[in-house]
């Protein structure tokens, strides 16, 4: 047997909303690449049964409870990740809701905007606040914020105002956290997965979850010196 030198400890990746849709596929692909995956879901039973479906990778996938709308849940989750795994190397902020998709901006109650911002933006921001400083200290981190074309200001129209606003704000979080990580080998990017067949995307969407997860996993495993503060679609930088 050739001597391959000491085995590197495997990286720990957090995936929020990992129990279904694109998040579950991201868990599968990261586990296949040898990362230890923490499949985070707001309902632990649903998360555990999703993790069990990742046959062959089950040993590398751990289900944990995380409601990104609840700051106390985020605190408890982050403390658990620090204690159990020594922190996170990769954070995929994937969990989101699409509320009032077909309503007009003037008709949507403020509470719907508030809920969209809490789940889609402030949850991701708080997870960054809790987990990214450890990445800075360890000089390694990859953060992927799963956004949407709906959040691109360049061609924002009337589609899903509460969701679009939240994804534009998540894009801003991406830039802010990327700036904080410069020079520390912490690469922070946003990914638009395209229109994907999931509960959110519906059955008419042209893309599979495998296609939707591809660029997310690529950004989650970028080599040192890779891009940061960028919005990607199909591994190509696109305008904010
Ligand atoms: N599908 C598309 O066409 C499309 C297009 C552009 C962008 N995206 C983005 O891709 C990401 C994944 O979307 P998807 O299509 O896979 O959606 P999905 O099938 O609706 O899954 C959403 C996931 O988010 C979780 N979630 C929602 N609220 C949560 C909370 N408060 N705490 C923790 N988890 C929560 C859900 O958990 P429960 O099972 O507990 O509800 C579920 O696991 C989202 O960020 C979405 O905006 C999707």
PDB file of C-alpha atoms and ligand atoms in Angstrom:
ATOM      1  CA  UNK A   1       0.000   0.000   0.000  1.00  0.00           C
ATOM      2  CA  UNK A   2       1.384   3.450  -0.892  1.00  0.00           C
ATOM      3  CA  UNK A   3       1.751   5.821   2.046  1.00  0.00           C
ATOM      4  CA  UNK A   4      -0.824   8.545   1.523  1.00  0.00           C
ATOM      5  CA  UNK A   5       0.232  10.503   4.632  1.00  0.00           C
ATOM      6  CA  UNK A   6      -2.028  11.502   7.506  1.00  0.00           C
ATOM      7  CA  UNK A   7      -5.762  11.495   6.768  1.00  0.00           C
ATOM      8  CA  UNK A   8      -7.285  14.971   6.930  1.00  0.00           C
ATOM      9  CA  UNK A   9     -10.197  15.274   9.346  1.00  0.00           C
ATOM     10  CA  UNK A  10     -13.415  15.495   7.312  1.00  0.00           C
ATOM     11  CA  UNK A  11     -15.132  18.852   7.022  1.00  0.00           C
ATOM     12  CA  UNK A  12     -18.444  19.443   8.761  1.00  0.00           C
ATOM     13  CA  UNK A  13     -21.233  20.932   6.633  1.00  0.00           C
ATOM     14  CA  UNK A  14     -24.512  22.371   7.910  1.00  0.00           C
ATOM     15  CA  UNK A  15     -27.504  22.349   5.552  1.00  0.00           C
ATOM     16  CA  UNK A  16     -30.639  24.165   6.740  1.00  0.00           C
ATOM     17  CA  UNK A  17     -33.996  22.878   5.519  1.00  0.00           C
ATOM     18  CA  UNK A  18     -32.177  19.628   4.741  1.00  0.00           C
ATOM     19  CA  UNK A  19     -35.186  17.356   5.103  1.00  0.00           C
ATOM     20  CA  UNK A  20     -36.621  17.765   1.587  1.00  0.00           C
ATOM     21  CA  UNK A  21     -36.240  19.364  -1.823  1.00  0.00           C
ATOM     22  CA  UNK A  22     -32.951  20.935  -2.856  1.00  0.00           C
ATOM     23  CA  UNK A  23     -31.612  20.842   0.725  1.00  0.00           C
ATOM     24  CA  UNK A  24     -31.909  17.053   0.942  1.00  0.00           C
ATOM     25  CA  UNK A  25     -30.105  16.646  -2.388  1.00  0.00           C
ATOM     26  CA  UNK A  26     -27.333  18.993  -1.207  1.00  0.00           C
ATOM     27  CA  UNK A  27     -26.950  16.755   1.876  1.00  0.00           C
ATOM     28  CA  UNK A  28     -26.693  13.701  -0.372  1.00  0.00           C
ATOM     29  CA  UNK A  29     -24.071  15.241  -2.672  1.00  0.00           C
ATOM     30  CA  UNK A  30     -21.938  16.632   0.177  1.00  0.00           C
ATOM     31  CA  UNK A  31     -21.997  13.284   2.003  1.00  0.00           C
ATOM     32  CA  UNK A  32     -21.001  11.557  -1.237  1.00  0.00           C
ATOM     33  CA  UNK A  33     -17.973  13.872  -1.370  1.00  0.00           C
ATOM     34  CA  UNK A  34     -16.932  12.693   2.089  1.00  0.00           C
ATOM     35  CA  UNK A  35     -18.097  15.598   4.233  1.00  0.00           C
ATOM     36  CA  UNK A  36     -19.794  15.044   7.554  1.00  0.00           C
ATOM     37  CA  UNK A  37     -23.262  16.543   7.007  1.00  0.00           C
ATOM     38  CA  UNK A  38     -25.516  17.998   9.671  1.00  0.00           C
ATOM     39  CA  UNK A  39     -29.001  17.788   8.152  1.00  0.00           C
ATOM     40  CA  UNK A  40     -30.861  20.541   9.987  1.00  0.00           C
ATOM     41  CA  UNK A  41     -34.661  20.585   9.967  1.00  0.00           C
ATOM     42  CA  UNK A  42     -37.282  22.300  12.051  1.00  0.00           C
ATOM     43  CA  UNK A  43     -38.974  18.950  12.689  1.00  0.00           C
ATOM     44  CA  UNK A  44     -36.388  16.491  13.971  1.00  0.00           C
ATOM     45  CA  UNK A  45     -38.470  13.405  13.111  1.00  0.00           C
ATOM     46  CA  UNK A  46     -38.818  14.514   9.492  1.00  0.00           C
ATOM     47  CA  UNK A  47     -35.103  15.282   9.424  1.00  0.00           C
ATOM     48  CA  UNK A  48     -34.137  11.897  10.866  1.00  0.00           C
ATOM     49  CA  UNK A  49     -36.317  10.017   8.405  1.00  0.00           C
ATOM     50  CA  UNK A  50     -34.873  12.078   5.517  1.00  0.00           C
ATOM     51  CA  UNK A  51     -31.338  11.310   6.728  1.00  0.00           C
ATOM     52  CA  UNK A  52     -32.199   7.609   6.823  1.00  0.00           C
ATOM     53  CA  UNK A  53     -33.156   7.830   3.130  1.00  0.00           C
ATOM     54  CA  UNK A  54     -29.595   8.771   2.227  1.00  0.00           C
ATOM     55  CA  UNK A  55     -28.725   5.102   2.051  1.00  0.00           C
ATOM     56  CA  UNK A  56     -25.020   4.392   1.971  1.00  0.00           C
ATOM     57  CA  UNK A  57     -24.189   7.800   3.416  1.00  0.00           C
ATOM     58  CA  UNK A  58     -26.169   7.452   6.649  1.00  0.00           C
ATOM     59  CA  UNK A  59     -23.014   7.216   8.787  1.00  0.00           C
ATOM     60  CA  UNK A  60     -21.943  10.671   7.603  1.00  0.00           C
ATOM     61  CA  UNK A  61     -25.301  12.414   7.948  1.00  0.00           C
ATOM     62  CA  UNK A  62     -26.542  13.570  11.337  1.00  0.00           C
ATOM     63  CA  UNK A  63     -30.031  15.018  11.768  1.00  0.00           C
ATOM     64  CA  UNK A  64     -30.419  17.936  14.192  1.00  0.00           C
ATOM     65  CA  UNK A  65     -33.321  20.258  15.057  1.00  0.00           C
ATOM     66  CA  UNK A  66     -33.200  23.839  13.771  1.00  0.00           C
ATOM     67  CA  UNK A  67     -36.030  26.306  13.241  1.00  0.00           C
ATOM     68  CA  UNK A  68     -34.432  29.253  11.472  1.00  0.00           C
ATOM     69  CA  UNK A  69     -37.363  31.493  12.473  1.00  0.00           C
ATOM     70  CA  UNK A  70     -36.591  31.006  16.173  1.00  0.00           C
ATOM     71  CA  UNK A  71     -33.460  32.751  17.558  1.00  0.00           C
ATOM     72  CA  UNK A  72     -33.395  30.420  20.586  1.00  0.00           C
ATOM     73  CA  UNK A  73     -33.416  27.378  18.320  1.00  0.00           C
ATOM     74  CA  UNK A  74     -30.506  28.877  16.336  1.00  0.00           C
ATOM     75  CA  UNK A  75     -28.574  29.545  19.560  1.00  0.00           C
ATOM     76  CA  UNK A  76     -29.090  25.979  20.800  1.00  0.00           C
ATOM     77  CA  UNK A  77     -28.221  24.523  17.401  1.00  0.00           C
ATOM     78  CA  UNK A  78     -25.017  26.568  17.042  1.00  0.00           C
ATOM     79  CA  UNK A  79     -23.912  25.690  20.580  1.00  0.00           C
ATOM     80  CA  UNK A  80     -24.504  22.013  19.787  1.00  0.00           C
ATOM     81  CA  UNK A  81     -22.465  22.228  16.573  1.00  0.00           C
ATOM     82  CA  UNK A  82     -19.576  23.865  18.452  1.00  0.00           C
ATOM     83  CA  UNK A  83     -19.689  21.269  21.241  1.00  0.00           C
ATOM     84  CA  UNK A  84     -20.174  18.166  19.085  1.00  0.00           C
ATOM     85  CA  UNK A  85     -18.182  18.957  15.963  1.00  0.00           C
ATOM     86  CA  UNK A  86     -15.901  21.831  16.982  1.00  0.00           C
ATOM     87  CA  UNK A  87     -17.806  24.219  14.715  1.00  0.00           C
ATOM     88  CA  UNK A  88     -18.903  24.311  11.094  1.00  0.00           C
ATOM     89  CA  UNK A  89     -16.627  24.379   8.048  1.00  0.00           C
ATOM     90  CA  UNK A  90     -19.456  24.753   5.546  1.00  0.00           C
ATOM     91  CA  UNK A  91     -22.817  26.480   6.012  1.00  0.00           C
ATOM     92  CA  UNK A  92     -25.559  26.157   3.406  1.00  0.00           C
ATOM     93  CA  UNK A  93     -28.418  28.539   4.177  1.00  0.00           C
ATOM     94  CA  UNK A  94     -31.099  26.763   2.164  1.00  0.00           C
ATOM     95  CA  UNK A  95     -34.291  26.874   4.284  1.00  0.00           C
ATOM     96  CA  UNK A  96     -36.897  29.285   2.947  1.00  0.00           C
ATOM     97  CA  UNK A  97     -40.585  29.918   2.434  1.00  0.00           C
ATOM     98  CA  UNK A  98     -42.377  31.316  -0.602  1.00  0.00           C
ATOM     99  CA  UNK A  99     -45.400  33.198   0.734  1.00  0.00           C
ATOM    100  CA  UNK A 100     -48.109  35.100  -1.186  1.00  0.00           C
ATOM    101  CA  UNK A 101     -46.454  34.157  -4.474  1.00  0.00           C
ATOM    102  CA  UNK A 102     -49.192  35.552  -6.696  1.00  0.00           C
ATOM    103  CA  UNK A 103     -50.261  38.584  -4.695  1.00  0.00           C
ATOM    104  CA  UNK A 104     -49.705  42.208  -5.564  1.00  0.00           C
ATOM    105  CA  UNK A 105     -47.186  44.216  -3.532  1.00  0.00           C
ATOM    106  CA  UNK A 106     -49.977  46.484  -2.227  1.00  0.00           C
ATOM    107  CA  UNK A 107     -52.144  43.595  -1.010  1.00  0.00           C
ATOM    108  CA  UNK A 108     -49.627  41.638   1.039  1.00  0.00           C
ATOM    109  CA  UNK A 109     -49.895  42.175   4.819  1.00  0.00           C
ATOM    110  CA  UNK A 110     -46.789  43.401   6.614  1.00  0.00           C
ATOM    111  CA  UNK A 111     -46.788  40.212   8.674  1.00  0.00           C
ATOM    112  CA  UNK A 112     -46.201  38.212   5.495  1.00  0.00           C
ATOM    113  CA  UNK A 113     -43.210  40.403   4.622  1.00  0.00           C
ATOM    114  CA  UNK A 114     -42.018  40.051   8.216  1.00  0.00           C
ATOM    115  CA  UNK A 115     -42.273  36.240   8.182  1.00  0.00           C
ATOM    116  CA  UNK A 116     -40.462  36.056   4.843  1.00  0.00           C
ATOM    117  CA  UNK A 117     -37.645  38.245   6.146  1.00  0.00           C
ATOM    118  CA  UNK A 118     -37.397  36.337   9.429  1.00  0.00           C
ATOM    119  CA  UNK A 119     -37.141  32.908   7.830  1.00  0.00           C
ATOM    120  CA  UNK A 120     -35.322  33.694   4.572  1.00  0.00           C
ATOM    121  CA  UNK A 121     -32.943  36.422   5.790  1.00  0.00           C
ATOM    122  CA  UNK A 122     -32.586  36.847   9.551  1.00  0.00           C
ATOM    123  CA  UNK A 123     -32.269  33.091  10.133  1.00  0.00           C
ATOM    124  CA  UNK A 124     -29.374  32.930   7.678  1.00  0.00           C
ATOM    125  CA  UNK A 125     -27.835  36.098   9.126  1.00  0.00           C
ATOM    126  CA  UNK A 126     -28.013  34.788  12.693  1.00  0.00           C
ATOM    127  CA  UNK A 127     -26.464  31.466  11.684  1.00  0.00           C
ATOM    128  CA  UNK A 128     -23.618  33.420  10.070  1.00  0.00           C
ATOM    129  CA  UNK A 129     -23.200  35.473  13.244  1.00  0.00           C
ATOM    130  CA  UNK A 130     -22.942  32.298  15.311  1.00  0.00           C
ATOM    131  CA  UNK A 131     -20.884  30.056  13.024  1.00  0.00           C
ATOM    132  CA  UNK A 132     -18.718  32.243  10.767  1.00  0.00           C
ATOM    133  CA  UNK A 133     -16.425  33.763  13.462  1.00  0.00           C
ATOM    134  CA  UNK A 134     -15.210  30.198  14.174  1.00  0.00           C
ATOM    135  CA  UNK A 135     -14.460  29.808  10.451  1.00  0.00           C
ATOM    136  CA  UNK A 136     -12.419  33.040  10.628  1.00  0.00           C
ATOM    137  CA  UNK A 137     -10.413  31.671  13.567  1.00  0.00           C
ATOM    138  CA  UNK A 138      -9.781  28.330  11.861  1.00  0.00           C
ATOM    139  CA  UNK A 139      -8.979  30.040   8.535  1.00  0.00           C
ATOM    140  CA  UNK A 140     -11.412  27.875   6.571  1.00  0.00           C
ATOM    141  CA  UNK A 141     -15.045  28.376   5.671  1.00  0.00           C
ATOM    142  CA  UNK A 142     -17.515  28.113   2.818  1.00  0.00           C
ATOM    143  CA  UNK A 143     -20.929  29.767   3.114  1.00  0.00           C
ATOM    144  CA  UNK A 144     -23.593  29.334   0.455  1.00  0.00           C
ATOM    145  CA  UNK A 145     -26.781  31.365   0.596  1.00  0.00           C
ATOM    146  CA  UNK A 146     -29.435  29.768  -1.579  1.00  0.00           C
ATOM    147  CA  UNK A 147     -31.143  32.699  -3.231  1.00  0.00           C
ATOM    148  CA  UNK A 148     -33.375  33.045  -6.285  1.00  0.00           C
ATOM    149  CA  UNK A 149     -33.505  34.868  -9.582  1.00  0.00           C
ATOM    150  CA  UNK A 150     -36.525  36.566  -8.009  1.00  0.00           C
ATOM    151  CA  UNK A 151     -34.111  38.469  -5.751  1.00  0.00           C
ATOM    152  CA  UNK A 152     -32.044  39.962  -8.584  1.00  0.00           C
ATOM    153  CA  UNK A 153     -32.643  43.725  -8.620  1.00  0.00           C
ATOM    154  CA  UNK A 154     -31.504  43.874 -12.221  1.00  0.00           C
ATOM    155  CA  UNK A 155     -34.775  42.502 -13.541  1.00  0.00           C
ATOM    156  CA  UNK A 156     -37.059  42.462 -10.491  1.00  0.00           C
ATOM    157  CA  UNK A 157     -40.691  42.769 -11.508  1.00  0.00           C
ATOM    158  CA  UNK A 158     -43.971  41.994  -9.788  1.00  0.00           C
ATOM    159  CA  UNK A 159     -43.367  38.327  -8.966  1.00  0.00           C
ATOM    160  CA  UNK A 160     -43.737  37.206  -5.319  1.00  0.00           C
ATOM    161  CA  UNK A 161     -42.960  40.571  -3.663  1.00  0.00           C
ATOM    162  CA  UNK A 162     -42.336  39.282  -0.119  1.00  0.00           C
ATOM    163  CA  UNK A 163     -40.106  36.456  -1.362  1.00  0.00           C
ATOM    164  CA  UNK A 164     -38.275  38.696  -3.858  1.00  0.00           C
ATOM    165  CA  UNK A 165     -37.584  41.296  -1.173  1.00  0.00           C
ATOM    166  CA  UNK A 166     -36.254  38.620   1.174  1.00  0.00           C
ATOM    167  CA  UNK A 167     -33.932  37.137  -1.453  1.00  0.00           C
ATOM    168  CA  UNK A 168     -32.580  40.596  -2.399  1.00  0.00           C
ATOM    169  CA  UNK A 169     -31.849  41.107   1.316  1.00  0.00           C
ATOM    170  CA  UNK A 170     -30.200  37.665   1.511  1.00  0.00           C
ATOM    171  CA  UNK A 171     -27.989  38.733  -1.390  1.00  0.00           C
ATOM    172  CA  UNK A 172     -26.932  41.765   0.681  1.00  0.00           C
ATOM    173  CA  UNK A 173     -26.162  39.460   3.633  1.00  0.00           C
ATOM    174  CA  UNK A 174     -23.926  37.509   1.249  1.00  0.00           C
ATOM    175  CA  UNK A 175     -21.927  40.618   0.362  1.00  0.00           C
ATOM    176  CA  UNK A 176     -21.612  41.730   3.998  1.00  0.00           C
ATOM    177  CA  UNK A 177     -20.460  38.335   5.290  1.00  0.00           C
ATOM    178  CA  UNK A 178     -18.112  37.871   2.312  1.00  0.00           C
ATOM    179  CA  UNK A 179     -16.460  41.204   3.073  1.00  0.00           C
ATOM    180  CA  UNK A 180     -15.938  40.191   6.710  1.00  0.00           C
ATOM    181  CA  UNK A 181     -14.239  36.970   5.589  1.00  0.00           C
ATOM    182  CA  UNK A 182     -11.761  38.488   3.132  1.00  0.00           C
ATOM    183  CA  UNK A 183      -8.183  37.349   3.650  1.00  0.00           C
ATOM    184  CA  UNK A 184      -9.338  34.570   6.008  1.00  0.00           C
ATOM    185  CA  UNK A 185     -10.090  31.807   3.518  1.00  0.00           C
ATOM    186  CA  UNK A 186     -13.830  32.126   4.203  1.00  0.00           C
ATOM    187  CA  UNK A 187     -15.616  32.195   0.827  1.00  0.00           C
ATOM    188  CA  UNK A 188     -19.217  33.401   0.897  1.00  0.00           C
ATOM    189  CA  UNK A 189     -21.408  33.220  -2.192  1.00  0.00           C
ATOM    190  CA  UNK A 190     -25.053  33.200  -3.248  1.00  0.00           C
ATOM    191  CA  UNK A 191     -26.514  30.636  -5.641  1.00  0.00           C
ATOM    192  CA  UNK A 192     -29.666  30.817  -7.745  1.00  0.00           C
ATOM    193  CA  UNK A 193     -30.565  27.157  -8.360  1.00  0.00           C
ATOM    194  CA  UNK A 194     -33.024  27.925 -11.170  1.00  0.00           C
ATOM    195  CA  UNK A 195     -36.599  26.651 -11.305  1.00  0.00           C
ATOM    196  CA  UNK A 196     -36.504  23.218  -9.677  1.00  0.00           C
ATOM    197  CA  UNK A 197     -39.093  20.446  -9.204  1.00  0.00           C
ATOM    198  CA  UNK A 198     -39.722  20.531  -5.434  1.00  0.00           C
ATOM    199  CA  UNK A 199     -42.712  21.316  -3.231  1.00  0.00           C
ATOM    200  CA  UNK A 200     -41.802  24.996  -3.676  1.00  0.00           C
ATOM    201  CA  UNK A 201     -41.028  24.858  -7.391  1.00  0.00           C
ATOM    202  CA  UNK A 202     -43.920  22.557  -8.343  1.00  0.00           C
ATOM    203  CA  UNK A 203     -44.096  19.693 -10.834  1.00  0.00           C
ATOM    204  CA  UNK A 204     -43.864  21.884 -13.955  1.00  0.00           C
ATOM    205  CA  UNK A 205     -40.344  23.111 -13.156  1.00  0.00           C
ATOM    206  CA  UNK A 206     -37.783  22.085 -15.795  1.00  0.00           C
ATOM    207  CA  UNK A 207     -34.908  21.230 -13.420  1.00  0.00           C
ATOM    208  CA  UNK A 208     -34.255  18.211 -11.223  1.00  0.00           C
ATOM    209  CA  UNK A 209     -33.033  18.560  -7.631  1.00  0.00           C
ATOM    210  CA  UNK A 210     -29.682  17.190  -8.821  1.00  0.00           C
ATOM    211  CA  UNK A 211     -29.346  20.134 -11.237  1.00  0.00           C
ATOM    212  CA  UNK A 212     -30.563  22.575  -8.582  1.00  0.00           C
ATOM    213  CA  UNK A 213     -28.029  21.318  -6.035  1.00  0.00           C
ATOM    214  CA  UNK A 214     -25.018  21.254  -8.388  1.00  0.00           C
ATOM    215  CA  UNK A 215     -23.801  24.872  -8.100  1.00  0.00           C
ATOM    216  CA  UNK A 216     -24.617  24.967  -4.379  1.00  0.00           C
ATOM    217  CA  UNK A 217     -22.348  21.958  -3.759  1.00  0.00           C
ATOM    218  CA  UNK A 218     -19.695  23.437  -6.066  1.00  0.00           C
ATOM    219  CA  UNK A 219     -19.669  26.663  -3.995  1.00  0.00           C
ATOM    220  CA  UNK A 220     -19.679  24.663  -0.747  1.00  0.00           C
ATOM    221  CA  UNK A 221     -16.487  22.869  -1.806  1.00  0.00           C
ATOM    222  CA  UNK A 222     -14.556  25.648  -3.595  1.00  0.00           C
ATOM    223  CA  UNK A 223     -10.776  25.370  -3.394  1.00  0.00           C
ATOM    224  CA  UNK A 224      -8.777  27.955  -1.429  1.00  0.00           C
ATOM    225  CA  UNK A 225      -8.458  31.177  -3.392  1.00  0.00           C
ATOM    226  CA  UNK A 226     -11.861  30.668  -5.043  1.00  0.00           C
ATOM    227  CA  UNK A 227     -14.441  33.391  -5.649  1.00  0.00           C
ATOM    228  CA  UNK A 228     -16.288  35.152  -2.841  1.00  0.00           C
ATOM    229  CA  UNK A 229     -19.060  37.756  -2.686  1.00  0.00           C
ATOM    230  CA  UNK A 230     -20.483  36.519  -5.984  1.00  0.00           C
ATOM    231  CA  UNK A 231     -23.908  35.420  -7.211  1.00  0.00           C
ATOM    232  CA  UNK A 232     -23.773  32.209  -9.261  1.00  0.00           C
ATOM    233  CA  UNK A 233     -26.179  30.441 -11.584  1.00  0.00           C
ATOM    234  CA  UNK A 234     -24.997  27.211 -13.199  1.00  0.00           C
ATOM    235  CA  UNK A 235     -21.455  27.874 -11.881  1.00  0.00           C
ATOM    236  CA  UNK A 236     -21.333  31.212 -13.774  1.00  0.00           C
ATOM    237  CA  UNK A 237     -21.293  34.634 -12.058  1.00  0.00           C
ATOM    238  CA  UNK A 238     -24.439  36.657 -12.778  1.00  0.00           C
ATOM    239  CA  UNK A 239     -25.542  40.227 -11.970  1.00  0.00           C
ATOM    240  CA  UNK A 240     -27.106  41.031  -8.573  1.00  0.00           C
TER     241      UNK A 240
HETATM  242  N1  LIG B   1     -37.599  25.186  -6.157  1.00  0.00           N
HETATM  243  C1  LIG B   1     -37.285  26.243  -6.902  1.00  0.00           C
HETATM  244  O1  LIG B   1     -37.699  26.367  -8.064  1.00  0.00           O
HETATM  245  C2  LIG B   1     -36.393  27.321  -6.337  1.00  0.00           C
HETATM  246  C3  LIG B   1     -36.041  28.375  -7.192  1.00  0.00           C
HETATM  247  C4  LIG B   1     -35.193  29.378  -6.705  1.00  0.00           C
HETATM  248  C5  LIG B   1     -34.717  29.297  -5.421  1.00  0.00           C
HETATM  249  N2  LIG B   1     -35.091  28.259  -4.609  1.00  0.00           N
HETATM  250  C6  LIG B   1     -34.556  28.247  -3.241  1.00  0.00           C
HETATM  251  O2  LIG B   1     -33.990  26.970  -2.966  1.00  0.00           O
HETATM  252  C7  LIG B   1     -34.095  26.697  -1.569  1.00  0.00           C
HETATM  253  C8  LIG B   1     -34.738  25.332  -1.354  1.00  0.00           C
HETATM  254  O3  LIG B   1     -36.015  25.372  -1.990  1.00  0.00           O
HETATM  255  P1  LIG B   1     -36.891  24.042  -2.242  1.00  0.00           P
HETATM  256  O4  LIG B   1     -37.480  24.225  -3.574  1.00  0.00           O
HETATM  257  O5  LIG B   1     -36.135  22.838  -1.901  1.00  0.00           O
HETATM  258  O6  LIG B   1     -38.059  24.312  -1.174  1.00  0.00           O
HETATM  259  P2  LIG B   1     -39.005  23.291  -0.368  1.00  0.00           P
HETATM  260  O7  LIG B   1     -39.107  22.007  -1.090  1.00  0.00           O
HETATM  261  O8  LIG B   1     -40.250  24.074  -0.103  1.00  0.00           O
HETATM  262  O9  LIG B   1     -38.204  23.077   0.989  1.00  0.00           O
HETATM  263  C9  LIG B   1     -38.026  24.147   1.861  1.00  0.00           C
HETATM  264  C10 LIG B   1     -37.234  23.677   3.057  1.00  0.00           C
HETATM  265  O10 LIG B   1     -37.092  24.794   3.953  1.00  0.00           O
HETATM  266  C11 LIG B   1     -37.506  24.362   5.227  1.00  0.00           C
HETATM  267  N3  LIG B   1     -37.976  25.438   6.078  1.00  0.00           N
HETATM  268  C12 LIG B   1     -38.968  26.336   5.865  1.00  0.00           C
HETATM  269  N4  LIG B   1     -39.121  27.127   6.939  1.00  0.00           N
HETATM  270  C13 LIG B   1     -38.208  26.726   7.862  1.00  0.00           C
HETATM  271  C14 LIG B   1     -37.864  27.137   9.179  1.00  0.00           C
HETATM  272  N5  LIG B   1     -38.515  28.124   9.801  1.00  0.00           N
HETATM  273  N6  LIG B   1     -36.848  26.503   9.813  1.00  0.00           N
HETATM  274  C15 LIG B   1     -36.179  25.499   9.214  1.00  0.00           C
HETATM  275  N7  LIG B   1     -36.475  25.040   7.985  1.00  0.00           N
HETATM  276  C16 LIG B   1     -37.480  25.656   7.318  1.00  0.00           C
HETATM  277  C17 LIG B   1     -38.598  23.340   4.970  1.00  0.00           C
HETATM  278  O11 LIG B   1     -38.834  22.573   6.138  1.00  0.00           O
HETATM  279  P3  LIG B   1     -40.275  21.848   6.436  1.00  0.00           P
HETATM  280  O12 LIG B   1     -40.247  20.553   5.679  1.00  0.00           O
HETATM  281  O13 LIG B   1     -40.277  21.696   7.914  1.00  0.00           O
HETATM  282  O14 LIG B   1     -41.332  22.783   5.934  1.00  0.00           O
HETATM  283  C18 LIG B   1     -37.941  22.565   3.835  1.00  0.00           C
HETATM  284  O15 LIG B   1     -36.983  21.675   4.350  1.00  0.00           O
HETATM  285  C19 LIG B   1     -34.882  27.859  -0.971  1.00  0.00           C
HETATM  286  O16 LIG B   1     -33.991  28.803  -0.436  1.00  0.00           O
HETATM  287  C20 LIG B   1     -35.606  28.436  -2.170  1.00  0.00           C
HETATM  288  O17 LIG B   1     -35.940  29.799  -1.982  1.00  0.00           O
HETATM  289  C21 LIG B   1     -35.910  27.281  -5.037  1.00  0.00           C
END
